[in-house]
């Protein structure tokens, strides 16, 4: 049998590909079936990673380990509690006034159809205007936040996992540095895991800070225009800002729909609100965030879209919100893993960002590769 495999390498390669495909299917099925456990786990890991800078700062200042962890957990609880309470209050207030908005929408719809019919445009012959649901987009945002709040309701499990993460944080780099940095001769590479950890923490912290600034600017902006529930729209912008490119578009849709049906709002107000969303996301997404990151996200648009669909299918709204951070973490890990670095190249945007390319080339040289990654001409 070994001789047959050696004489037919294509057969061996095909069997290897099938084995990998089967393994991927099993892993994906496991992720979906274990979502009730994995979603709180990754949410706790996400919060723990965001707490690393505060934790290490307190440890550096001489705080004992238990006190540094306690203060980090209390800081997370305070922030998350405020966000959850504001979300619940905003969604509750919106639900109370939804019938009024729906009535206003139906009135505008009837007026628009009558005006079009007067202009001899037979709208009703092509589609039924009765099927238009004015609360569809708004209901989607409401349902999304409802499911996220439901996940946070498992607060004890999330809190417990996060505490263990924070207690293990000082020893995790040493453990993983030895495991992931092993070379064939069992010599640990002390710099690899440190680089991976720094990049992951830097990305998540900067992305969270930029998302908070984006949500704050949009919330204040629409409040000045007079749009109802500015806190809700700020929270929606903050959450969906983790999804690049399409996140800002999705965040603006329910706010613009509300502006169209809110009494006292006219077309000028709708244009101003749209301008607030566009200018805020252009400012933070195209200038401030890349400057703070030091390099672009580095994921192709196709990969971002597929990751959104995949993680949303596997873990629902929470998976959609964490889709890009999870994919970005995977890409950073792949960039620093010699035999899987080609997958990171497939995930990357092309032409590749110069700094990302330089980092990969440097890692290849460190691993003893004789060639550098060069794009095809």
Short mmCIF file of C-alpha atoms in Angstrom, two decimals:
data_model
loop_
_atom_site.label_atom_id
_atom_site.label_comp_id
_atom_site.label_asym_id
_atom_site.label_seq_id
_atom_site.Cartn_x
_atom_site.Cartn_y
_atom_site.Cartn_z
CA UNK A 1 0.00 0.00 0.00
CA UNK A 2 2.78 2.54 0.75
CA UNK A 3 4.35 1.78 -2.64
CA UNK A 4 1.03 2.43 -4.39
CA UNK A 5 0.66 5.77 -2.62
CA UNK A 6 4.17 6.82 -3.58
CA UNK A 7 3.55 5.85 -7.21
CA UNK A 8 0.30 7.81 -7.28
CA UNK A 9 0.88 11.11 -5.44
CA UNK A 10 -2.25 12.67 -6.96
CA UNK A 11 -4.40 10.06 -5.23
CA UNK A 12 -2.69 10.78 -1.90
CA UNK A 13 -3.13 14.51 -2.43
CA UNK A 14 -6.82 14.07 -3.25
CA UNK A 15 -7.40 11.94 -0.18
CA UNK A 16 -5.62 14.57 1.90
CA UNK A 17 -7.87 17.32 0.54
CA UNK A 18 -10.98 15.24 1.24
CA UNK A 19 -9.78 14.60 4.79
CA UNK A 20 -9.28 18.33 5.33
CA UNK A 21 -12.73 19.13 3.91
CA UNK A 22 -14.35 16.53 6.15
CA UNK A 23 -12.51 17.93 9.17
CA UNK A 24 -13.70 21.46 8.36
CA UNK A 25 -17.31 20.26 8.12
CA UNK A 26 -17.04 18.49 11.47
CA UNK A 27 -15.51 21.57 13.11
CA UNK A 28 -18.21 23.88 11.70
CA UNK A 29 -20.96 21.52 12.85
CA UNK A 30 -19.38 21.42 16.30
CA UNK A 31 -19.22 25.22 16.44
CA UNK A 32 -22.92 25.49 15.60
CA UNK A 33 -24.09 22.75 17.95
CA UNK A 34 -22.00 24.09 20.85
CA UNK A 35 -23.03 27.71 20.34
CA UNK A 36 -24.68 27.92 23.76
CA UNK A 37 -21.27 27.33 25.36
CA UNK A 38 -18.91 28.80 22.76
CA UNK A 39 -20.69 32.16 22.36
CA UNK A 40 -20.31 33.09 26.07
CA UNK A 41 -16.76 31.70 25.95
CA UNK A 42 -15.65 33.86 23.03
CA UNK A 43 -17.54 36.84 24.40
CA UNK A 44 -15.66 36.42 27.68
CA UNK A 45 -12.38 36.05 25.78
CA UNK A 46 -13.19 39.21 23.81
CA UNK A 47 -13.84 41.19 27.00
CA UNK A 48 -10.75 39.70 28.66
CA UNK A 49 -8.50 40.71 25.77
CA UNK A 50 -9.90 44.24 25.94
CA UNK A 51 -9.05 44.22 29.66
CA UNK A 52 -5.42 43.14 29.15
CA UNK A 53 -4.02 46.71 28.89
CA UNK A 54 -5.70 47.73 32.16
CA UNK A 55 -4.72 44.45 33.84
CA UNK A 56 -1.05 44.69 32.84
CA UNK A 57 -0.97 48.38 33.76
CA UNK A 58 -2.23 47.60 37.27
CA UNK A 59 0.20 44.72 37.63
CA UNK A 60 3.05 46.97 36.50
CA UNK A 61 2.07 49.51 39.16
CA UNK A 62 2.47 46.88 41.85
CA UNK A 63 -1.14 45.83 42.41
CA UNK A 64 -1.50 42.22 43.57
CA UNK A 65 -2.87 39.82 40.99
CA UNK A 66 -6.27 39.34 42.64
CA UNK A 67 -6.84 43.09 43.02
CA UNK A 68 -5.82 43.83 39.41
CA UNK A 69 -8.23 41.15 38.17
CA UNK A 70 -11.01 42.44 40.45
CA UNK A 71 -10.64 46.03 39.23
CA UNK A 72 -10.54 44.89 35.59
CA UNK A 73 -13.71 42.83 36.05
CA UNK A 74 -15.50 45.70 37.83
CA UNK A 75 -14.56 48.05 35.00
CA UNK A 76 -16.04 45.59 32.47
CA UNK A 77 -19.18 45.14 34.54
CA UNK A 78 -19.71 48.88 34.80
CA UNK A 79 -19.33 49.47 31.06
CA UNK A 80 -21.38 46.46 29.96
CA UNK A 81 -24.12 47.22 32.50
CA UNK A 82 -24.48 50.78 31.22
CA UNK A 83 -24.63 49.59 27.58
CA UNK A 84 -27.17 46.86 28.34
CA UNK A 85 -29.41 49.15 30.43
CA UNK A 86 -29.34 51.88 27.78
CA UNK A 87 -30.17 49.32 25.09
CA UNK A 88 -33.08 47.84 27.04
CA UNK A 89 -34.50 51.30 27.80
CA UNK A 90 -34.12 52.53 24.21
CA UNK A 91 -35.67 49.41 22.69
CA UNK A 92 -38.54 49.55 25.20
CA UNK A 93 -39.25 53.21 24.40
CA UNK A 94 -39.13 52.52 20.68
CA UNK A 95 -41.55 49.58 21.04
CA UNK A 96 -44.05 51.84 22.81
CA UNK A 97 -44.01 54.41 20.02
CA UNK A 98 -43.77 51.96 17.11
CA UNK A 99 -47.57 52.05 16.36
CA UNK A 100 -47.38 55.82 15.91
CA UNK A 101 -44.48 55.47 13.47
CA UNK A 102 -46.26 52.69 11.61
CA UNK A 103 -49.39 54.84 11.22
CA UNK A 104 -47.30 57.74 9.96
CA UNK A 105 -45.55 55.45 7.46
CA UNK A 106 -48.85 54.10 6.14
CA UNK A 107 -50.13 57.65 5.68
CA UNK A 108 -47.03 58.67 3.73
CA UNK A 109 -47.26 55.48 1.68
CA UNK A 110 -50.85 56.17 0.69
CA UNK A 111 -50.04 59.79 -0.22
CA UNK A 112 -47.09 58.66 -2.35
CA UNK A 113 -49.13 56.04 -4.19
CA UNK A 114 -51.92 58.55 -4.85
CA UNK A 115 -49.43 61.07 -6.21
CA UNK A 116 -47.85 58.49 -8.50
CA UNK A 117 -51.26 57.36 -9.75
CA UNK A 118 -52.09 60.98 -10.58
CA UNK A 119 -48.93 61.08 -12.69
CA UNK A 120 -50.25 57.97 -14.52
CA UNK A 121 -47.60 55.71 -12.98
CA UNK A 122 -49.47 52.44 -12.19
CA UNK A 123 -47.50 51.43 -9.11
CA UNK A 124 -50.12 48.97 -7.86
CA UNK A 125 -49.91 46.97 -11.09
CA UNK A 126 -46.28 46.01 -10.48
CA UNK A 127 -46.23 45.26 -6.76
CA UNK A 128 -48.51 45.40 -3.77
CA UNK A 129 -47.66 48.32 -1.52
CA UNK A 130 -49.51 46.55 1.31
CA UNK A 131 -46.61 44.12 1.60
CA UNK A 132 -44.19 46.89 2.58
CA UNK A 133 -43.41 46.51 6.27
CA UNK A 134 -42.33 49.81 7.80
CA UNK A 135 -40.95 48.13 10.89
CA UNK A 136 -38.82 45.52 9.14
CA UNK A 137 -35.45 47.28 9.40
CA UNK A 138 -36.25 48.74 12.80
CA UNK A 139 -37.47 45.37 14.00
CA UNK A 140 -34.25 43.75 12.81
CA UNK A 141 -32.17 46.11 14.94
CA UNK A 142 -34.51 45.53 17.87
CA UNK A 143 -34.30 41.74 17.49
CA UNK A 144 -30.52 41.85 17.15
CA UNK A 145 -30.05 43.82 20.35
CA UNK A 146 -32.59 41.59 22.08
CA UNK A 147 -30.54 38.50 21.29
CA UNK A 148 -27.32 40.22 22.36
CA UNK A 149 -28.91 41.20 25.66
CA UNK A 150 -30.03 37.57 26.01
CA UNK A 151 -26.41 36.46 25.68
CA UNK A 152 -25.31 38.99 28.28
CA UNK A 153 -28.07 37.65 30.53
CA UNK A 154 -25.83 34.61 30.98
CA UNK A 155 -23.63 37.03 32.83
CA UNK A 156 -22.40 34.63 35.49
CA UNK A 157 -20.93 32.23 32.93
CA UNK A 158 -19.34 35.06 30.93
CA UNK A 159 -18.01 36.63 34.13
CA UNK A 160 -16.59 33.34 35.41
CA UNK A 161 -14.78 32.57 32.15
CA UNK A 162 -13.43 36.12 31.95
CA UNK A 163 -12.06 35.92 35.49
CA UNK A 164 -10.18 32.71 34.66
CA UNK A 165 -8.85 34.33 31.49
CA UNK A 166 -7.54 37.31 33.43
CA UNK A 167 -5.95 35.17 36.15
CA UNK A 168 -4.23 33.06 33.49
CA UNK A 169 -3.18 36.08 31.40
CA UNK A 170 0.36 36.45 32.86
CA UNK A 171 1.18 32.77 32.22
CA UNK A 172 -0.55 32.32 28.86
CA UNK A 173 2.23 34.02 26.83
CA UNK A 174 4.90 31.76 28.36
CA UNK A 175 2.82 28.63 27.73
CA UNK A 176 1.80 29.50 24.18
CA UNK A 177 5.23 30.89 23.33
CA UNK A 178 6.70 27.48 24.08
CA UNK A 179 3.94 25.56 22.25
CA UNK A 180 3.64 27.73 19.11
CA UNK A 181 7.27 28.74 19.00
CA UNK A 182 8.63 25.20 18.86
CA UNK A 183 11.04 24.46 16.05
CA UNK A 184 12.03 20.94 14.94
CA UNK A 185 14.93 20.97 17.34
CA UNK A 186 12.55 22.05 20.17
CA UNK A 187 14.01 25.51 20.58
CA UNK A 188 11.30 28.02 21.57
CA UNK A 189 10.93 31.19 19.51
CA UNK A 190 10.46 33.87 22.18
CA UNK A 191 9.25 36.61 19.86
CA UNK A 192 6.50 34.98 17.82
CA UNK A 193 3.66 34.67 20.34
CA UNK A 194 4.52 38.05 21.85
CA UNK A 195 4.06 39.59 18.41
CA UNK A 196 0.77 37.76 17.81
CA UNK A 197 -0.63 38.77 21.20
CA UNK A 198 0.35 42.41 20.76
CA UNK A 199 -1.26 42.60 17.31
CA UNK A 200 -4.50 40.96 18.49
CA UNK A 201 -4.80 43.21 21.57
CA UNK A 202 -3.87 46.30 19.55
CA UNK A 203 -6.48 45.55 16.90
CA UNK A 204 -9.33 44.83 19.34
CA UNK A 205 -8.58 47.78 21.64
CA UNK A 206 -8.24 50.29 18.79
CA UNK A 207 -11.33 48.93 17.03
CA UNK A 208 -13.35 49.23 20.24
CA UNK A 209 -12.17 52.79 20.93
CA UNK A 210 -12.93 53.86 17.34
CA UNK A 211 -16.36 52.19 17.55
CA UNK A 212 -17.13 54.05 20.78
CA UNK A 213 -16.10 57.36 19.19
CA UNK A 214 -18.19 56.58 16.10
CA UNK A 215 -21.26 55.75 18.17
CA UNK A 216 -20.81 58.85 20.31
CA UNK A 217 -20.49 61.17 17.31
CA UNK A 218 -23.51 59.68 15.55
CA UNK A 219 -25.62 59.71 18.72
CA UNK A 220 -24.81 63.36 19.41
CA UNK A 221 -25.25 64.31 15.75
CA UNK A 222 -28.72 62.80 15.29
CA UNK A 223 -29.76 64.21 18.69
CA UNK A 224 -28.88 67.72 17.52
CA UNK A 225 -31.00 67.19 14.41
CA UNK A 226 -33.91 66.07 16.60
CA UNK A 227 -34.16 62.37 15.74
CA UNK A 228 -35.87 60.23 18.38
CA UNK A 229 -33.86 57.66 20.37
CA UNK A 230 -30.34 59.03 19.66
CA UNK A 231 -28.88 56.71 22.33
CA UNK A 232 -30.22 53.67 20.46
CA UNK A 233 -28.74 54.81 17.14
CA UNK A 234 -25.41 55.52 18.82
CA UNK A 235 -25.39 52.00 20.27
CA UNK A 236 -26.32 50.51 16.90
CA UNK A 237 -23.48 52.46 15.22
CA UNK A 238 -21.05 51.32 17.95
CA UNK A 239 -21.96 47.65 17.59
CA UNK A 240 -22.10 47.51 13.79
CA UNK A 241 -18.84 49.45 13.42
CA UNK A 242 -17.07 46.14 14.10
CA UNK A 243 -18.30 45.15 10.63
CA UNK A 244 -16.29 47.18 8.11
CA UNK A 245 -17.71 48.58 4.87
CA UNK A 246 -21.30 47.35 5.24
CA UNK A 247 -21.62 47.90 9.00
CA UNK A 248 -22.02 51.65 8.68
CA UNK A 249 -24.62 51.18 5.93
CA UNK A 250 -26.63 48.74 8.05
CA UNK A 251 -26.46 51.12 11.03
CA UNK A 252 -27.83 54.05 9.03
CA UNK A 253 -30.86 52.29 7.51
CA UNK A 254 -33.16 52.15 10.59
CA UNK A 255 -32.24 55.72 11.60
CA UNK A 256 -33.03 57.06 8.13
CA UNK A 257 -36.32 55.15 8.03
CA UNK A 258 -37.30 56.62 11.36
CA UNK A 259 -36.40 60.12 10.16
CA UNK A 260 -38.77 59.65 7.21
CA UNK A 261 -41.76 58.80 9.41
CA UNK A 262 -41.06 60.91 12.49
CA UNK A 263 -43.44 63.89 12.77
CA UNK A 264 -41.64 67.19 12.31
CA UNK A 265 -38.92 65.70 10.11
CA UNK A 266 -38.64 66.68 6.45
CA UNK A 267 -36.41 65.76 3.52
CA UNK A 268 -33.73 68.21 4.65
CA UNK A 269 -33.46 66.49 8.02
CA UNK A 270 -33.11 63.11 6.32
CA UNK A 271 -30.27 64.44 4.14
CA UNK A 272 -28.52 65.93 7.18
CA UNK A 273 -28.74 62.63 9.08
CA UNK A 274 -27.39 60.74 6.07
CA UNK A 275 -24.52 63.25 5.85
CA UNK A 276 -23.75 62.70 9.56
CA UNK A 277 -23.42 58.94 9.01
CA UNK A 278 -21.33 59.30 5.86
CA UNK A 279 -18.96 61.94 7.24
CA UNK A 280 -18.50 60.15 10.58
CA UNK A 281 -17.70 56.79 9.00
CA UNK A 282 -15.41 58.32 6.37
CA UNK A 283 -13.53 60.26 9.05
CA UNK A 284 -13.06 57.34 11.45
CA UNK A 285 -12.98 54.47 8.94
CA UNK A 286 -10.70 55.99 6.31
CA UNK A 287 -8.45 58.30 8.32
CA UNK A 288 -8.41 57.88 12.11
CA UNK A 289 -8.62 54.08 12.36
CA UNK A 290 -5.92 53.31 9.73
CA UNK A 291 -3.66 55.91 11.37
CA UNK A 292 -4.08 54.34 14.81
CA UNK A 293 -3.74 50.81 13.47
CA UNK A 294 -0.55 51.62 11.63
CA UNK A 295 -1.81 49.50 8.74
CA UNK A 296 -5.11 48.69 7.06
CA UNK A 297 -7.39 45.86 8.11
CA UNK A 298 -5.85 43.73 5.38
CA UNK A 299 -8.92 41.57 4.70
CA UNK A 300 -10.44 41.41 1.25
CA UNK A 301 -14.02 42.61 0.85
CA UNK A 302 -15.09 39.11 -0.20
CA UNK A 303 -13.57 37.61 2.97
CA UNK A 304 -15.30 40.25 5.14
CA UNK A 305 -18.66 39.47 3.53
CA UNK A 306 -18.21 35.70 3.74
CA UNK A 307 -17.05 35.91 7.37
CA UNK A 308 -20.14 37.98 8.21
CA UNK A 309 -22.43 35.40 6.59
CA UNK A 310 -20.56 32.43 8.08
CA UNK A 311 -20.32 33.62 11.69
CA UNK A 312 -23.87 35.00 11.52
CA UNK A 313 -25.13 31.58 10.42
CA UNK A 314 -23.11 29.78 13.09
CA UNK A 315 -23.69 32.08 16.09
CA UNK A 316 -26.42 34.53 15.12
CA UNK A 317 -26.18 38.30 15.76
CA UNK A 318 -23.30 37.92 18.22
CA UNK A 319 -21.39 35.99 15.57
CA UNK A 320 -22.04 38.79 13.08
CA UNK A 321 -20.69 41.40 15.50
CA UNK A 322 -17.60 39.32 16.26
CA UNK A 323 -17.12 38.04 12.70
CA UNK A 324 -14.40 40.44 11.60
CA UNK A 325 -12.49 40.43 14.93
CA UNK A 326 -12.52 36.62 14.86
CA UNK A 327 -11.39 36.53 11.23
CA UNK A 328 -8.73 39.14 11.92
CA UNK A 329 -7.39 37.10 14.85
CA UNK A 330 -7.29 34.00 12.65
CA UNK A 331 -5.45 35.92 9.93
CA UNK A 332 -2.84 37.23 12.40
CA UNK A 333 -2.30 33.71 13.70
CA UNK A 334 -1.94 32.35 10.17
CA UNK A 335 0.55 35.08 9.24
CA UNK A 336 2.78 33.85 12.04
CA UNK A 337 2.39 30.11 11.31
CA UNK A 338 4.86 29.03 8.60
CA UNK A 339 2.93 26.11 7.06
CA UNK A 340 -0.40 28.02 7.02
CA UNK A 341 0.85 31.44 5.96
CA UNK A 342 -0.49 30.89 2.43
CA UNK A 343 -4.03 30.91 3.86
CA UNK A 344 -3.37 34.36 5.35
CA UNK A 345 -2.33 35.52 1.89
CA UNK A 346 -5.64 34.24 0.46
CA UNK A 347 -7.55 36.14 3.16
CA UNK A 348 -5.60 39.35 2.59
CA UNK A 349 -6.63 42.23 0.38
CA UNK A 350 -4.70 42.40 -2.88
CA UNK A 351 -2.53 44.27 -3.70
CA UNK A 352 -1.37 43.56 -0.16
CA UNK A 353 -0.80 46.43 2.24
CA UNK A 354 2.99 47.19 2.19
CA UNK A 355 3.36 46.91 5.97
CA UNK A 356 1.45 43.64 6.06
CA UNK A 357 3.57 42.29 3.23
CA UNK A 358 6.76 43.41 4.99
CA UNK A 359 5.65 41.66 8.19
CA UNK A 360 5.00 38.40 6.31
CA UNK A 361 8.30 38.59 4.43
CA UNK A 362 10.13 39.22 7.69
CA UNK A 363 8.45 36.22 9.28
CA UNK A 364 9.37 34.05 6.27
CA UNK A 365 13.01 35.06 6.53
CA UNK A 366 12.93 34.39 10.26
CA UNK A 367 11.61 30.92 9.54
CA UNK A 368 14.43 30.30 7.10
CA UNK A 369 12.56 30.74 3.83
CA UNK A 370 14.82 31.42 0.84
CA UNK A 371 12.32 33.53 -1.08
CA UNK A 372 10.15 36.54 -0.39
CA UNK A 373 6.52 36.92 -1.21
CA UNK A 374 6.18 38.87 -4.43
CA UNK A 375 2.92 39.60 -6.26
CA UNK A 376 2.52 38.28 -9.80
CA UNK A 377 3.20 40.79 -12.55
#
